[in-house]
């Protein structure tokens, strides 16, 4: 006489749960692998596009240049020619005219904005000791409000002659760049804000203040380091 086995409903539920768990884990692994492969496959192109955008921005913040060279700041405070590939280093971009005369230096800077980290590029003219251009490289500020830092003409005018004049020994910026409220700008080292975008514009002023205080004295004292060299990396 044959024996029959009875499978309890509880056992069926456990088996079903195991199958579902295995399926979910499998799907998760596949999705993770797809994300990794997609990232690796697009990383090179993304970096190339960023490099191209940065190159175009250098020409925007340094009026009148026709060629550029990349330099890196060494740990001992010196500027040397660089290929620009190592983005962990502090890089600056020298701009020259057709006669290979240095016209200015483009400097990257970043800091916390309203929504996320803001990354900017600004142009410095050692001859006039002033900022001559400004460009937002990366921003996630609120559309219609915070993103005015990229297109408001009055705000952008702050950076056409923003003073970063140095002390007599060229070691410090006399008047640190600071943000001020809309319609209250009185001095050439102040960044006037935009009504409705106070946090974002204040962030830009603070970023500029910190960056120029550190970088401008170093650059001004080492202008000879940026002399155009035919064999130096150029764009």
Short mmCIF file of C-alpha atoms in Angstrom, two decimals:
data_model
loop_
_atom_site.label_atom_id
_atom_site.label_comp_id
_atom_site.label_asym_id
_atom_site.label_seq_id
_atom_site.Cartn_x
_atom_site.Cartn_y
_atom_site.Cartn_z
CA UNK A 1 0.00 0.00 0.00
CA UNK A 2 1.51 3.30 -1.09
CA UNK A 3 2.06 6.12 1.36
CA UNK A 4 1.01 9.69 0.57
CA UNK A 5 2.79 12.78 1.86
CA UNK A 6 0.93 15.81 2.99
CA UNK A 7 2.58 19.24 2.47
CA UNK A 8 1.39 21.78 4.96
CA UNK A 9 0.38 25.27 3.80
CA UNK A 10 3.19 26.69 5.97
CA UNK A 11 5.84 24.77 4.04
CA UNK A 12 4.46 26.04 0.73
CA UNK A 13 4.64 29.62 2.02
CA UNK A 14 8.29 29.22 3.09
CA UNK A 15 9.28 27.73 -0.28
CA UNK A 16 7.50 30.58 -2.08
CA UNK A 17 9.26 33.17 0.05
CA UNK A 18 12.66 31.60 -0.67
CA UNK A 19 12.02 31.67 -4.41
CA UNK A 20 10.90 35.30 -4.23
CA UNK A 21 13.99 36.24 -2.20
CA UNK A 22 16.30 34.49 -4.64
CA UNK A 23 14.60 36.24 -7.56
CA UNK A 24 14.88 39.63 -5.87
CA UNK A 25 18.56 39.11 -5.06
CA UNK A 26 19.21 38.02 -8.63
CA UNK A 27 17.48 41.07 -10.05
CA UNK A 28 19.41 43.30 -7.65
CA UNK A 29 22.75 41.82 -8.72
CA UNK A 30 21.91 42.24 -12.41
CA UNK A 31 20.85 45.87 -11.87
CA UNK A 32 24.02 46.60 -9.90
CA UNK A 33 26.18 45.14 -12.66
CA UNK A 34 24.32 47.17 -15.29
CA UNK A 35 24.91 50.36 -13.29
CA UNK A 36 28.63 49.60 -12.95
CA UNK A 37 29.04 48.77 -16.64
CA UNK A 38 27.09 51.88 -17.67
CA UNK A 39 29.21 54.09 -15.40
CA UNK A 40 32.46 52.63 -16.68
CA UNK A 41 31.28 52.88 -20.26
CA UNK A 42 30.29 56.54 -20.01
CA UNK A 43 32.90 57.82 -17.54
CA UNK A 44 35.49 58.57 -20.20
CA UNK A 45 33.05 60.55 -22.35
CA UNK A 46 31.69 62.45 -19.37
CA UNK A 47 35.20 63.48 -18.36
CA UNK A 48 35.99 64.50 -21.94
CA UNK A 49 32.87 66.68 -22.10
CA UNK A 50 33.75 68.28 -18.77
CA UNK A 51 37.25 69.04 -20.04
CA UNK A 52 35.84 70.62 -23.21
CA UNK A 53 33.38 72.73 -21.19
CA UNK A 54 36.20 73.86 -18.90
CA UNK A 55 38.36 74.84 -21.88
CA UNK A 56 35.53 76.93 -23.34
CA UNK A 57 34.94 78.54 -19.94
CA UNK A 58 38.59 79.60 -19.70
CA UNK A 59 38.19 81.61 -22.90
CA UNK A 60 35.02 83.19 -21.50
CA UNK A 61 36.58 84.41 -18.25
CA UNK A 62 39.81 85.67 -19.85
CA UNK A 63 38.85 88.12 -22.63
CA UNK A 64 41.24 88.48 -25.55
CA UNK A 65 43.19 85.24 -25.20
CA UNK A 66 43.91 82.87 -28.08
CA UNK A 67 45.72 80.03 -26.31
CA UNK A 68 46.05 78.52 -22.85
CA UNK A 69 48.47 76.53 -20.73
CA UNK A 70 47.79 74.40 -17.66
CA UNK A 71 49.76 74.75 -14.43
CA UNK A 72 49.53 72.96 -11.11
CA UNK A 73 50.23 74.25 -7.63
CA UNK A 74 52.80 72.05 -5.88
CA UNK A 75 52.75 71.30 -2.13
CA UNK A 76 55.57 73.82 -1.62
CA UNK A 77 53.52 76.62 -3.20
CA UNK A 78 55.09 76.71 -6.66
CA UNK A 79 53.37 76.67 -10.06
CA UNK A 80 54.69 74.23 -12.66
CA UNK A 81 53.44 73.17 -16.13
CA UNK A 82 50.94 70.29 -16.03
CA UNK A 83 49.05 68.02 -18.42
CA UNK A 84 45.93 68.65 -16.33
CA UNK A 85 44.96 64.98 -16.13
CA UNK A 86 45.14 64.65 -12.36
CA UNK A 87 42.04 66.53 -11.18
CA UNK A 88 42.93 65.97 -7.53
CA UNK A 89 45.65 68.60 -7.88
CA UNK A 90 45.10 72.36 -7.71
CA UNK A 91 45.16 73.49 -11.34
CA UNK A 92 45.07 76.95 -12.91
CA UNK A 93 44.84 77.94 -16.57
CA UNK A 94 47.04 80.67 -18.01
CA UNK A 95 45.72 82.61 -21.00
CA UNK A 96 47.89 84.22 -23.70
CA UNK A 97 47.36 86.39 -26.77
CA UNK A 98 48.84 85.83 -30.24
CA UNK A 99 52.14 87.33 -29.10
CA UNK A 100 52.32 84.79 -26.23
CA UNK A 101 51.82 87.56 -23.69
CA UNK A 102 50.20 86.47 -20.44
CA UNK A 103 46.75 88.06 -20.24
CA UNK A 104 45.45 86.40 -17.11
CA UNK A 105 44.88 83.26 -15.06
CA UNK A 106 41.64 81.26 -14.80
CA UNK A 107 41.07 79.76 -11.36
CA UNK A 108 38.59 77.09 -10.24
CA UNK A 109 36.85 77.36 -6.87
CA UNK A 110 33.98 75.63 -5.08
CA UNK A 111 31.83 75.83 -1.97
CA UNK A 112 28.42 75.05 -0.53
CA UNK A 113 25.47 76.70 -2.25
CA UNK A 114 21.78 76.51 -1.37
CA UNK A 115 21.12 73.08 -2.90
CA UNK A 116 24.56 71.53 -3.36
CA UNK A 117 28.21 72.30 -4.03
CA UNK A 118 28.80 75.18 -6.45
CA UNK A 119 31.80 75.01 -8.78
CA UNK A 120 32.95 78.18 -10.49
CA UNK A 121 35.74 79.53 -12.67
CA UNK A 122 36.96 83.11 -12.55
CA UNK A 123 39.55 85.06 -14.48
CA UNK A 124 42.29 87.11 -12.82
CA UNK A 125 44.29 89.89 -14.48
CA UNK A 126 47.56 90.54 -12.58
CA UNK A 127 48.12 93.82 -14.44
CA UNK A 128 44.95 95.42 -13.07
CA UNK A 129 44.85 93.26 -9.92
CA UNK A 130 41.21 92.52 -10.58
CA UNK A 131 38.78 89.77 -11.53
CA UNK A 132 37.79 90.08 -15.19
CA UNK A 133 35.40 87.17 -15.73
CA UNK A 134 33.18 84.63 -14.01
CA UNK A 135 31.50 81.38 -15.04
CA UNK A 136 29.48 78.73 -13.20
CA UNK A 137 30.86 75.28 -13.99
CA UNK A 138 28.43 73.19 -11.91
CA UNK A 139 25.26 74.20 -10.08
CA UNK A 140 22.08 72.56 -8.78
CA UNK A 141 20.53 75.76 -7.48
CA UNK A 142 16.76 76.27 -7.66
CA UNK A 143 15.56 77.00 -11.23
CA UNK A 144 14.24 80.53 -11.56
CA UNK A 145 15.87 81.66 -8.31
CA UNK A 146 19.32 80.37 -7.39
CA UNK A 147 20.27 79.71 -11.00
CA UNK A 148 20.19 83.48 -11.62
CA UNK A 149 23.87 83.42 -10.64
CA UNK A 150 24.50 82.02 -14.11
CA UNK A 151 22.56 84.53 -16.20
CA UNK A 152 21.56 87.69 -14.30
CA UNK A 153 23.45 90.47 -16.10
CA UNK A 154 23.64 92.75 -13.07
CA UNK A 155 25.06 89.96 -10.94
CA UNK A 156 27.60 88.93 -13.57
CA UNK A 157 28.69 92.57 -13.83
CA UNK A 158 30.15 92.16 -10.33
CA UNK A 159 33.05 90.31 -11.90
CA UNK A 160 34.04 92.85 -14.51
CA UNK A 161 36.73 94.62 -12.50
CA UNK A 162 36.13 93.12 -9.04
CA UNK A 163 39.06 94.41 -6.99
CA UNK A 164 41.57 91.97 -5.47
CA UNK A 165 44.35 94.53 -5.02
CA UNK A 166 47.30 93.36 -2.94
CA UNK A 167 49.21 94.88 -0.05
CA UNK A 168 52.60 96.49 -0.66
CA UNK A 169 54.42 93.22 0.04
CA UNK A 170 51.99 91.35 -2.30
CA UNK A 171 51.29 88.77 0.39
CA UNK A 172 47.65 89.53 1.14
CA UNK A 173 44.54 90.90 -0.55
CA UNK A 174 43.95 94.33 1.00
CA UNK A 175 40.16 94.06 1.02
CA UNK A 176 38.77 90.54 1.01
CA UNK A 177 35.96 89.95 -1.49
CA UNK A 178 32.66 89.87 0.40
CA UNK A 179 28.96 89.46 -0.51
CA UNK A 180 26.54 92.33 0.16
CA UNK A 181 22.78 92.70 -0.20
CA UNK A 182 21.13 93.95 -3.38
CA UNK A 183 21.49 97.73 -3.94
CA UNK A 184 24.02 98.13 -1.10
CA UNK A 185 27.30 97.77 -3.00
CA UNK A 186 29.65 100.68 -2.32
CA UNK A 187 33.13 99.23 -2.88
CA UNK A 188 34.83 97.48 -5.83
CA UNK A 189 35.59 94.37 -3.77
CA UNK A 190 31.95 93.67 -2.94
CA UNK A 191 29.68 91.15 -4.71
CA UNK A 192 26.14 92.51 -4.86
CA UNK A 193 23.44 89.87 -4.42
CA UNK A 194 20.18 89.20 -6.24
CA UNK A 195 16.78 89.66 -4.61
CA UNK A 196 15.21 86.21 -4.23
CA UNK A 197 18.53 84.40 -4.58
CA UNK A 198 20.23 85.65 -1.45
CA UNK A 199 21.75 82.35 -0.30
CA UNK A 200 23.18 81.44 -3.71
CA UNK A 201 24.68 84.88 -4.33
CA UNK A 202 26.08 85.06 -0.81
CA UNK A 203 27.68 81.67 -1.40
CA UNK A 204 29.38 82.95 -4.56
CA UNK A 205 30.72 85.98 -2.70
CA UNK A 206 32.10 83.79 0.07
CA UNK A 207 33.65 81.32 -2.38
CA UNK A 208 35.33 84.17 -4.23
CA UNK A 209 36.55 85.70 -0.98
CA UNK A 210 38.18 82.49 0.26
CA UNK A 211 39.67 81.51 -3.09
CA UNK A 212 41.11 84.90 -4.03
CA UNK A 213 42.61 85.40 -0.56
CA UNK A 214 44.59 82.18 -1.04
CA UNK A 215 45.36 82.11 -4.75
CA UNK A 216 45.88 85.73 -5.84
CA UNK A 217 49.01 86.46 -3.75
CA UNK A 218 50.62 83.19 -4.92
CA UNK A 219 49.88 83.89 -8.58
CA UNK A 220 50.93 87.53 -8.50
CA UNK A 221 54.28 86.73 -6.88
CA UNK A 222 55.02 84.01 -9.43
CA UNK A 223 53.97 85.63 -12.70
CA UNK A 224 57.26 84.58 -14.29
CA UNK A 225 56.25 80.94 -13.74
CA UNK A 226 53.44 81.41 -16.28
CA UNK A 227 55.65 82.63 -19.13
CA UNK A 228 54.48 80.93 -22.31
CA UNK A 229 56.61 77.92 -23.26
CA UNK A 230 56.14 76.22 -26.67
CA UNK A 231 56.59 72.80 -25.08
CA UNK A 232 54.19 73.44 -22.19
CA UNK A 233 50.77 71.77 -22.30
CA UNK A 234 48.42 74.07 -24.20
CA UNK A 235 44.84 74.08 -25.41
#
